[in-house]
Coordinates of C-alpha atoms in Angstrom, one line a residue:
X245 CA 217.4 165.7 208.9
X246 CA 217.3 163.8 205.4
X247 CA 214.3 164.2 203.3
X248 CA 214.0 160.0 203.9
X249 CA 213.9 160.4 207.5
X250 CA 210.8 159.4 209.3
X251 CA 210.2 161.2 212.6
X252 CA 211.8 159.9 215.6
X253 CA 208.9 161.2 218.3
X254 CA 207.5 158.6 220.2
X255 CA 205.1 155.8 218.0
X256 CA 201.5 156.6 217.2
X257 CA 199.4 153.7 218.2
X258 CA 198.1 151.9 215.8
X259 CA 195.8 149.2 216.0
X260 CA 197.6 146.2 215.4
X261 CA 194.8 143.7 216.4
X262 CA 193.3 144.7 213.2
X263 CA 193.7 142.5 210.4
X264 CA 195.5 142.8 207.1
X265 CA 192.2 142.7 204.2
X266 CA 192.9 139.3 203.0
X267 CA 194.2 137.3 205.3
X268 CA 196.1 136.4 208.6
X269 CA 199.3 137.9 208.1
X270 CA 201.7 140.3 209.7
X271 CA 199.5 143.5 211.5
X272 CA 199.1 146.1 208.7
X273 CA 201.6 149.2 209.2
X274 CA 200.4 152.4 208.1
X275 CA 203.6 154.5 208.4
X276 CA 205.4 151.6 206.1
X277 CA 202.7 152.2 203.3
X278 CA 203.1 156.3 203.8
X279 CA 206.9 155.7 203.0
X280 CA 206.8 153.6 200.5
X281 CA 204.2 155.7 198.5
X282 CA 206.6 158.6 199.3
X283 CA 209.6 157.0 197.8
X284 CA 207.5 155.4 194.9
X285 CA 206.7 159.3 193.5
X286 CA 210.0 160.5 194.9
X287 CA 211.2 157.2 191.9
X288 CA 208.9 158.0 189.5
X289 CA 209.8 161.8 189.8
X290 CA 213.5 161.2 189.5
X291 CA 213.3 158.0 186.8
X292 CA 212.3 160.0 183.6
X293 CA 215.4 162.8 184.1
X294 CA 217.8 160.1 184.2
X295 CA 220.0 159.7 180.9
X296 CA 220.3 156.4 179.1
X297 CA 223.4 154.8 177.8
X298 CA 222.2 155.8 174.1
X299 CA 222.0 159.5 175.8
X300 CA 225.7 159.6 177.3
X301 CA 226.7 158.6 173.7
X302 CA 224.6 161.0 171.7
X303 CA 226.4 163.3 174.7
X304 CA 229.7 161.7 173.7
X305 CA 229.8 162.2 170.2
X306 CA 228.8 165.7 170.4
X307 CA 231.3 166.8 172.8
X308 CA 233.8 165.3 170.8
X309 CA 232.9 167.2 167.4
X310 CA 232.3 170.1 169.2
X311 CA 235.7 169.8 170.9
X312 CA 237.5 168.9 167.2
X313 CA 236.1 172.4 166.1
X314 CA 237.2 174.2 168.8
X315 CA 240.8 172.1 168.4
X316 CA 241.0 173.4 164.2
X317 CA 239.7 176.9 165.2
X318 CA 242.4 177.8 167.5
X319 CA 245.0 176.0 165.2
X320 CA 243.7 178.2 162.6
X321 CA 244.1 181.4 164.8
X322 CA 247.3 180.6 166.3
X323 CA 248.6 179.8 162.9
X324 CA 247.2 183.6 161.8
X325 CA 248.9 184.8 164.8
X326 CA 252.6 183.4 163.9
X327 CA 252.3 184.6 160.3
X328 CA 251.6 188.2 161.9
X329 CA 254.3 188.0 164.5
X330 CA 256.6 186.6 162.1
X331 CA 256.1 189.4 159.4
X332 CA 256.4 192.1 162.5
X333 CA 259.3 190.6 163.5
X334 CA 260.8 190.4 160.1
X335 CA 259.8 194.0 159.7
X336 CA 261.5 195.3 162.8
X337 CA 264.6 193.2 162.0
X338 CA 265.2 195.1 158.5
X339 CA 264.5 198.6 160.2
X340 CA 267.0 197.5 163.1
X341 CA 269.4 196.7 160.3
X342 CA 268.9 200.2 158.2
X343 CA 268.8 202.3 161.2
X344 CA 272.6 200.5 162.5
X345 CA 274.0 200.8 159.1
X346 CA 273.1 204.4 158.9
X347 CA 274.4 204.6 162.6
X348 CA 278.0 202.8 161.3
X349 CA 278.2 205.2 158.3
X350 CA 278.0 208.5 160.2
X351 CA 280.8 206.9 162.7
X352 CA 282.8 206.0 160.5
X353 CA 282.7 209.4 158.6
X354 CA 283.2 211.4 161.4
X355 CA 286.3 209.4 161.8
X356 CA 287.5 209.6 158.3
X357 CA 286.7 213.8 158.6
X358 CA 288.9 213.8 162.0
X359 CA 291.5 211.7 160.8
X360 CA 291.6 213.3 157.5
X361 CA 291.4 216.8 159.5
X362 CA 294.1 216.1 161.7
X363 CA 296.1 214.6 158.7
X364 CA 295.8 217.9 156.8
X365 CA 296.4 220.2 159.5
X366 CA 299.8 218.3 160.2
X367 CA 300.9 218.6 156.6
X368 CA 299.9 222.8 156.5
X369 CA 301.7 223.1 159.4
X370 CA 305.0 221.0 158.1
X371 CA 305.1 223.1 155.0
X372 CA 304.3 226.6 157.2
X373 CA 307.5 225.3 159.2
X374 CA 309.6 225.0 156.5
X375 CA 308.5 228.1 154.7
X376 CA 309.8 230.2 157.7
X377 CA 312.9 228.0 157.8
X378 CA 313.4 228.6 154.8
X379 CA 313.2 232.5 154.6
X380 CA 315.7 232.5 157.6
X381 CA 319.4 234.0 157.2
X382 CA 321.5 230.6 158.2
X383 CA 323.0 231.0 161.6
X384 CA 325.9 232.6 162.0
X385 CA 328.3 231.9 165.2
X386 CA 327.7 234.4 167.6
X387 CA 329.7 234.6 170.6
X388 CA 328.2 234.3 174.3
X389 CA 327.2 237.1 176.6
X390 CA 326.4 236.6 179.2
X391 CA 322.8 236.8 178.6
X392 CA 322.7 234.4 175.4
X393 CA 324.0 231.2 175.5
X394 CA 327.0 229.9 172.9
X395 CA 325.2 229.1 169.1
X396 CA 327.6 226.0 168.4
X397 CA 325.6 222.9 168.8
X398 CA 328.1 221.5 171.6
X399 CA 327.0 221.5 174.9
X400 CA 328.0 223.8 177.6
X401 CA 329.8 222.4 180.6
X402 CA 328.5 224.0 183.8
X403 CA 331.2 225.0 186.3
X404 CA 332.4 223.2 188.7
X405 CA 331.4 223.3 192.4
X406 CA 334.3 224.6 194.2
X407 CA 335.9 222.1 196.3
X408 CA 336.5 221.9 200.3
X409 CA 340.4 223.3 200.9
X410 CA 341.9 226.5 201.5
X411 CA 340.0 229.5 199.9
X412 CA 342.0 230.9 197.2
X413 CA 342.4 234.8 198.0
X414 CA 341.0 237.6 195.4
X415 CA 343.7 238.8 193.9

């Protein structure tokens, strides 16, 4: 039930045959006069705390400033912000940078030493090889036995596989 609500029991009687203090008119109503003095204070109470146009303006304006300051300070902050994330970034770039080109210089020697390494090793043993080649009596034809094979460079020709006929008898 609303605060404006007048009770909805049954009607008090009032005396309608009484006159209105001046005059003939329409019967006097005293529950109309208690609601209308209710609303009256209920308007009177409420009037003063409502804002004027002038108010909403004053309102306006300082809203707005107070927004434009808030607007430049976090311009000003985000602004700070960049700067440091730009220097931080710039920073880890150049460290990235140093620490790869260190990484690429230790390949790239390790490479060189094995190459370099394997290069060497290859030449020792070349001139090792021809050292003992050289400090060996030139080869002499030998002939085969049966358990060395023939020294001349030809090749040997296997023997034959003997071929279906008559067996030859031992003789």
């Amino acid at each position: 039930m609303s605060m404006n609500a007048v009770p909805s029991g049954p009607p008090e009687p009032d005396d309608n045959g009484a006159p209105v203090a001046g005059g003939g008119g329409p019967p006097y109503d005293g529950d109309m006069d208690r609601r209308l003095t209710v609303l009256e204070t209920r308007f009177d109470t409420i009037l003063p705390t409502l804002a004027t146009k002038a108010d909403l303006a004053g309102l306006r304006l300082d809203l707005n400033e107070k927004t434009d300051k808030l607007r430049l300070d976090l311009n000003e902050k985000m602004d700070k912000l960049r700067l440091d994330l730009n220097e931080k970034m710039d920073r880890l770039r150049s460290d990235l940078d140093a620490a790869l080109m260190s990484t690429v210089k230790w390949c790239a020697g390790i490479a060189l030493t094995l190459f370099a390494g394997m290069a060497g090793q290859g030449l020792y043993l070349g001139t090792q090889i021809n050292k003992l080649a050289a400090r060996l009596p030139p080869a002499s034809p030998v002939a085969p036995g049966p358990d060395r094979p023939a020294a001349s460079p030809t090749r040997a020709v296997p023997p034959a596989p003997p071929q279906p006929g008559p067996a030859a008898e031992p003789g």
